[in-house]
Amino acid sequence: MPQFDRALPDSLHVLHSLALDLHWSWNHASDELWRCINADVWDYTHNPVLVLQLTSDTRFTQLSDDGEFLALLKKLTKAREDYLENPAWYQRQYADAPLRCVAYFSMEFGICDALSLYAGGLGMLAGDYLKTASDLGLPLVAVGLLYQEGYFHQGLDHQGWQQETYLYNDPGSLPLQPLRASDGSWMTIKTSFLCREVRFRVWLAQVGRVTLYLLDSNDPRNQPSDRGITSKLYGGGSELRLVQEIALGICGWRLLEKLGLDIDVCHLNEGHAAFATLERIRNYCKKNHCDFWEGLWATRASNLFTTHTPVAAGFDRYPVELMRRYADDTGLAMDVTIEDIIALGRANPKDESEPFNMAWLAMRTCAWSNGVSALHGEVSRRIFQPLFPRWPEREVPVGHVTNGVHIPTWDSPGADQLWTDACGKNRWRDDPDAICRQSLEQTSDQQLWHLASEGRTRLVDYVRERLVYQWRRESTSSSQCDIQVDMPLDPNILTLGFARRFAEYKRPDLLLQDPDRLERLLCNPRHPVQLLVAGKAHPADNTGKTKLQHWHQFLQRESVRKHLVFIEDYDIELAQYLVQGVDVWINNPRRPWEASGTSGMKILVNGGLNLSSLDGWWAEAYQPALGWSLGDGQEHGPEADEADAQELYRRLEEEIIPCFYQRDHEDLPPQWLARMRSSMSELTPRFSSNRMLREYLEHYYLPAAQGHHARQSNSGALARELRQWHQRLTQHWHEVHVGEVQIHGDELQLSVHLGGLQPQDIKVQLVADPVTDANGNTLPAQILNLQLQHPLTSGTHAYRYTIAKPDNRPLHDFTARIIPAHAAAQIPAEAMMIHWQT
Ligand SMILES: *Cc1c(COP(=O)(O)O)cnc(C)c1O
C-alpha cells in the first residue's frame, strides 16, 4: 500500500485497516478516534488516511502510551470485528437463498466527501445502496471508475457566475488500496481502443462488508490521452463518454471474471454500464462454446436494469458511426456483427436512422427492469413502450422500487439518540417493518422540539463557518482577511432549505418569480424566515448558471442578507447539516421530471417537513397531515411556473409560517409538532434504504438468481431450449391467426390457427382495458386465459379454445390475443410478439 509506507507503533497498527474501511463514514463512533489523533486534519478533511499521513511520529509515540486512547481503539476494533463477522439481517433471514453475489455497476458513487465520485442524486443513491448492503449483510460487490478529478468544485465570481475548479484527487491519499494479484503485482485490466492497448489499474474501496472496485486509466504505460479517460466525471464529449462506458461495462465485467467471483445477478444502476451485459454474454459463450444468442438467453434472466431518467432525451445515445469505429477493438461485436449489436440499441431494430441508445440496449439484455418511484415506473412504461409494439403501455415490463436513503448517513447525533431511545439500537439494521408506526408515541413534544432547535443551531453555526471560508476566498485585498460583518442567520427562526443541482426541470429560481414578495416573506419582523440555498449547475449548462446568478443578484438587496445565504460547493457534508437542521425542505421540480428525488427523504428522520411538487417519491408519500404539496398532480410546461410560484408563496405565507409561529403556553408549536411526529414515524421507515433493498432482493434479486441457476445448470440446457422456442416463434409467428369469438350458451369459443407452432408455445387471452363507468368507478384491466379444448382437431394447425363467459363486463369490452408462453421466460421482456384479433 503506497500510502502506508510509514510505520506505526505496533499497538497502533490496526489504524491502517480502520482508516481504509469506509464504515467510518457512517459509523460516527470512530470520529472521536480520528479527532483525538489529529483534530486539525480530521476536522478539515474527514479523511482518516490523511490523518495517518499528516500526523507526526512523536504524536503516534505519545498515543501508543496513552491508555485511554488504546482502550478506545480496542473498543472500536472489537466493534468492527463484530460488525463484519456477526450474521446480519440477510444471513439470518435468507440463510438458504440461492443468491451468492450481486454485481452492482454505477458511473457514480457518493459515499463521503473524502472519496468524491458523484455529481448528484444517482451517485448518492449508489453510495447509500452500498452502505445499506453492508449493514444488512446482502452479498454484493460494486464496480465503478476512479476519476482523478471527479466532479468540479464550485465558486461564484463577483458577478455571481459559476466558476469550476477541478482538483486532483491524489489516489495515494484516498481511502483506497491498489488491488493486488496473488503474485503481489497491481492488478490491471487491458482492453484496446482503436489501435491502442489501454490498461486500467484496479483500486479497492472497502465499504464495510461491501467491496467497491474502481478502474483508473492513469497508468503511466498508457498514452497521455488515454490516461485521461477517467479524469473527469461527465466531462468531455460523446466519444469520451462511450469510452468511459466501455471501460465501466466491459472492463468492469472482465475484472469480476478475472477475480473468479461467483456473480449470479448483474445490476445496472442506470444504462451507463449496459455493455457489462455484453461482456457477460461473451464470457458465457467462451466457457460454454455457444453462440451469442444462446449466451443472451443464458444470462438475461439474471440482469436487472434500473432506469433513473424520466425523459427519453436523458438517455446516452451514440452515432452508429462511432459504434462501428469501436466495434472490433472492444470486442463488442463477438461472433455477431456490430450491426446486430447496434440493432439491440434501437427501438426499431430495422430503422437505420436511429442512433444507438444505451437504455434500449439495457432493456434488451436485462429481463428485469425498474423505475425509482411509482410515478416514474408509469413514466418509464410510456418511454419504453416503443420497444414493445402493440403491447398496452400498462404491460410494458418495467416495475418500480421507490428509492430510499441510508438513515445512519443522514441522521443527526440528536436524532440518532432520540430514535435509539424510542426503538432500540438496531433499528436501522433490520427490517423496517419492525419499526412500528407508533414508534415515537413515547417521545414528548419537548423532546421533538429540542431536536429541531438543536439541528437548526448546528446548521447555523456550520453555515456561518463555511461563509467565512467563502468570503475569504472572495476578498480582493489582504486587508479584508478579517471578516467583521454581522453574521447572517438566526438559530431561532423558521428555516427553509433549498439545495439541489441547478437543472432546468428542478426550477431552482421558482422562488424568485416575485422577488419583492420573497423579500417581504423573509423579512417579516413578526414572523421572520430564513432560506439556505445551495447547488451546482452542470459546467455546460448556461441556463442553470443564469439561474444561480439570479440568486446572487437577489442577495445584493441589503435587507435580505440576514435571512438568505447561498452556500457554494454543495457537497455531502453540507447536505448532512442541511437535512439535519432545516424545518422545511422545498422541492419544486416540474412533474414528472424528478424520477424520485432523495434529498427530501433525508430530512424525515431528523424531523424536517417537506413542501414539494407532487412528483417522484412525494407523489406517493404526500398526505395533508405529513407535509405540504405543490401543483395539481398533472403535467404542465413552463406556462405553469407563474401559478406554481404563487402557490409556493401562498403555502408559506398562509399555512407554513403561521403553523410554525403558533405557540402554546410553553412556547411550543403544537400543530407543527403534530406534523413532525407523523412525518417522522410514518415516512422514515418507508423511505429508508432498508425497505428499498428488501424490495430489490425480493422482487428482483431472488427470482433473478433462480433464473440464473435454472438457465445455466445442465450445461445451459434450459437456455438452449428457450432459444429454440424463441426461434420457432420468430419463424412461425406470421402464420398465427385469431378467429372469431363465438358464444355457446355460457361459454365462449375461439378458434386459432397456429401454423408451425404448438399450443404449449403460446397463450390465448381475452383482454379488457380499464374503464371508468358513469358513476366514476374504475374497473381495472382484465386478462383472462382461455383453455385449449380437447380433443384436438388433428392435422389442421387449428385449435379451439374456450372460457366461461365473463359476467362482470360486456363481451364487447374484450379483445382476443395470442402471446408467447414459456414457464421459464419473462413475457414480454424476452419475447414480445403479439397477435390481436382484428
Ligand atoms: C441527496 C443529495 C442529492 C440528490 O438530491 P435530489 O433530491 O435528487 O435533488 C444531490 N447532492 C447531494 C450532495 C445530496 O446529498
PDB file of C-alpha atoms in Angstrom, residues 286-372:
ATOM      1  CA  LYS A 286     -16.423 -18.767 -24.269  1.00  0.00           C
ATOM      2  CA  LYS A 287     -16.914 -21.133 -21.352  1.00  0.00           C
ATOM      3  CA  ASN A 288     -19.820 -22.992 -22.910  1.00  0.00           C
ATOM      4  CA  HIS A 289     -18.815 -22.953 -26.578  1.00  0.00           C
ATOM      5  CA  CYS A 290     -22.055 -21.470 -27.766  1.00  0.00           C
ATOM      6  CA  ASP A 291     -23.070 -18.501 -29.882  1.00  0.00           C
ATOM      7  CA  PHE A 292     -24.103 -15.017 -28.801  1.00  0.00           C
ATOM      8  CA  TRP A 293     -27.863 -15.625 -28.843  1.00  0.00           C
ATOM      9  CA  GLU A 294     -27.667 -18.654 -26.636  1.00  0.00           C
ATOM     10  CA  GLY A 295     -25.432 -16.669 -24.323  1.00  0.00           C
ATOM     11  CA  LEU A 296     -28.052 -13.937 -24.239  1.00  0.00           C
ATOM     12  CA  TRP A 297     -30.718 -16.447 -23.187  1.00  0.00           C
ATOM     13  CA  ALA A 298     -28.426 -17.899 -20.561  1.00  0.00           C
ATOM     14  CA  THR A 299     -27.615 -14.588 -18.880  1.00  0.00           C
ATOM     15  CA  ARG A 300     -30.513 -12.218 -19.465  1.00  0.00           C
ATOM     16  CA  ALA A 301     -32.741 -13.623 -16.722  1.00  0.00           C
ATOM     17  CA  SER A 302     -30.235 -12.519 -14.112  1.00  0.00           C
ATOM     18  CA  ASN A 303     -29.656  -8.968 -15.336  1.00  0.00           C
ATOM     19  CA  LEU A 304     -31.532  -6.073 -13.743  1.00  0.00           C
ATOM     20  CA  PHE A 305     -31.690  -2.593 -15.231  1.00  0.00           C
ATOM     21  CA  THR A 306     -32.693   0.323 -13.004  1.00  0.00           C
ATOM     22  CA  THR A 307     -33.614   3.385 -15.025  1.00  0.00           C
ATOM     23  CA  HIS A 308     -33.455   6.822 -13.393  1.00  0.00           C
ATOM     24  CA  THR A 309     -34.394   9.042 -16.290  1.00  0.00           C
ATOM     25  CA  PRO A 310     -37.893  10.435 -16.737  1.00  0.00           C
ATOM     26  CA  VAL A 311     -37.424  11.547 -20.365  1.00  0.00           C
ATOM     27  CA  ALA A 312     -36.118   9.620 -23.347  1.00  0.00           C
ATOM     28  CA  ALA A 313     -33.808  12.542 -24.193  1.00  0.00           C
ATOM     29  CA  GLY A 314     -31.912  11.813 -20.985  1.00  0.00           C
ATOM     30  CA  PHE A 315     -30.502   8.508 -22.225  1.00  0.00           C
ATOM     31  CA  ASP A 316     -26.979   8.235 -23.597  1.00  0.00           C
ATOM     32  CA  ARG A 317     -27.068   7.848 -27.361  1.00  0.00           C
ATOM     33  CA  TYR A 318     -24.194   7.345 -29.761  1.00  0.00           C
ATOM     34  CA  PRO A 319     -23.957   7.830 -33.524  1.00  0.00           C
ATOM     35  CA  VAL A 320     -23.705   4.421 -35.171  1.00  0.00           C
ATOM     36  CA  GLU A 321     -20.511   5.547 -36.924  1.00  0.00           C
ATOM     37  CA  LEU A 322     -18.894   5.885 -33.544  1.00  0.00           C
ATOM     38  CA  MET A 323     -20.131   2.454 -32.502  1.00  0.00           C
ATOM     39  CA  ARG A 324     -18.748   0.925 -35.673  1.00  0.00           C
ATOM     40  CA  ARG A 325     -15.351   2.508 -35.111  1.00  0.00           C
ATOM     41  CA  TYR A 326     -15.058   0.968 -31.671  1.00  0.00           C
ATOM     42  CA  ALA A 327     -16.670  -2.332 -32.595  1.00  0.00           C
ATOM     43  CA  ASP A 328     -13.700  -4.549 -33.317  1.00  0.00           C
ATOM     44  CA  ASP A 329     -11.323  -3.301 -30.732  1.00  0.00           C
ATOM     45  CA  THR A 330     -13.584  -3.567 -27.769  1.00  0.00           C
ATOM     46  CA  GLY A 331     -14.895  -6.964 -28.632  1.00  0.00           C
ATOM     47  CA  LEU A 332     -18.412  -5.595 -28.588  1.00  0.00           C
ATOM     48  CA  ALA A 333     -19.221  -7.480 -31.733  1.00  0.00           C
ATOM     49  CA  MET A 334     -18.130 -11.033 -30.797  1.00  0.00           C
ATOM     50  CA  ASP A 335     -19.484 -13.687 -33.120  1.00  0.00           C
ATOM     51  CA  VAL A 336     -22.374 -11.497 -34.173  1.00  0.00           C
ATOM     52  CA  THR A 337     -21.720  -8.420 -36.255  1.00  0.00           C
ATOM     53  CA  ILE A 338     -21.637  -4.914 -34.853  1.00  0.00           C
ATOM     54  CA  GLU A 339     -24.844  -4.308 -36.808  1.00  0.00           C
ATOM     55  CA  ASP A 340     -26.582  -6.933 -34.659  1.00  0.00           C
ATOM     56  CA  ILE A 341     -25.366  -5.158 -31.527  1.00  0.00           C
ATOM     57  CA  ILE A 342     -26.423  -1.786 -32.887  1.00  0.00           C
ATOM     58  CA  ALA A 343     -29.871  -3.241 -33.584  1.00  0.00           C
ATOM     59  CA  LEU A 344     -30.156  -4.118 -29.875  1.00  0.00           C
ATOM     60  CA  GLY A 345     -29.708  -0.423 -29.113  1.00  0.00           C
ATOM     61  CA  ARG A 346     -32.554   0.714 -31.352  1.00  0.00           C
ATOM     62  CA  ALA A 347     -36.238   0.942 -30.548  1.00  0.00           C
ATOM     63  CA  ASN A 348     -36.940  -0.291 -34.055  1.00  0.00           C
ATOM     64  CA  PRO A 349     -34.029  -2.585 -34.944  1.00  0.00           C
ATOM     65  CA  LYS A 350     -34.664  -2.079 -38.648  1.00  0.00           C
ATOM     66  CA  ASP A 351     -34.598   1.711 -38.555  1.00  0.00           C
ATOM     67  CA  GLU A 352     -31.156   2.648 -39.875  1.00  0.00           C
ATOM     68  CA  SER A 353     -31.624   6.281 -38.923  1.00  0.00           C
ATOM     69  CA  GLU A 354     -31.826   5.565 -35.190  1.00  0.00           C
ATOM     70  CA  PRO A 355     -28.709   6.199 -33.114  1.00  0.00           C
ATOM     71  CA  PHE A 356     -27.501   3.623 -30.612  1.00  0.00           C
ATOM     72  CA  ASN A 357     -29.239   4.040 -27.274  1.00  0.00           C
ATOM     73  CA  MET A 358     -27.741   2.613 -24.072  1.00  0.00           C
ATOM     74  CA  ALA A 359     -31.122   2.345 -22.354  1.00  0.00           C
ATOM     75  CA  TRP A 360     -32.607   0.362 -25.236  1.00  0.00           C
ATOM     76  CA  LEU A 361     -29.595  -1.943 -25.072  1.00  0.00           C
ATOM     77  CA  ALA A 362     -30.084  -2.390 -21.334  1.00  0.00           C
ATOM     78  CA  MET A 363     -33.760  -3.117 -21.832  1.00  0.00           C
ATOM     79  CA  ARG A 364     -32.978  -5.795 -24.391  1.00  0.00           C
ATOM     80  CA  THR A 365     -30.259  -7.521 -22.398  1.00  0.00           C
ATOM     81  CA  CYS A 366     -31.969  -7.409 -18.994  1.00  0.00           C
ATOM     82  CA  ALA A 367     -35.061  -9.494 -18.301  1.00  0.00           C
ATOM     83  CA  TRP A 368     -35.816  -7.267 -15.310  1.00  0.00           C
ATOM     84  CA  SER A 369     -36.108  -3.522 -15.149  1.00  0.00           C
ATOM     85  CA  ASN A 370     -37.487  -0.914 -12.825  1.00  0.00           C
ATOM     86  CA  GLY A 371     -38.045   2.782 -12.296  1.00  0.00           C
ATOM     87  CA  VAL A 372     -37.342   4.506  -8.988  1.00  0.00           C
TER      88      VAL A 372
END
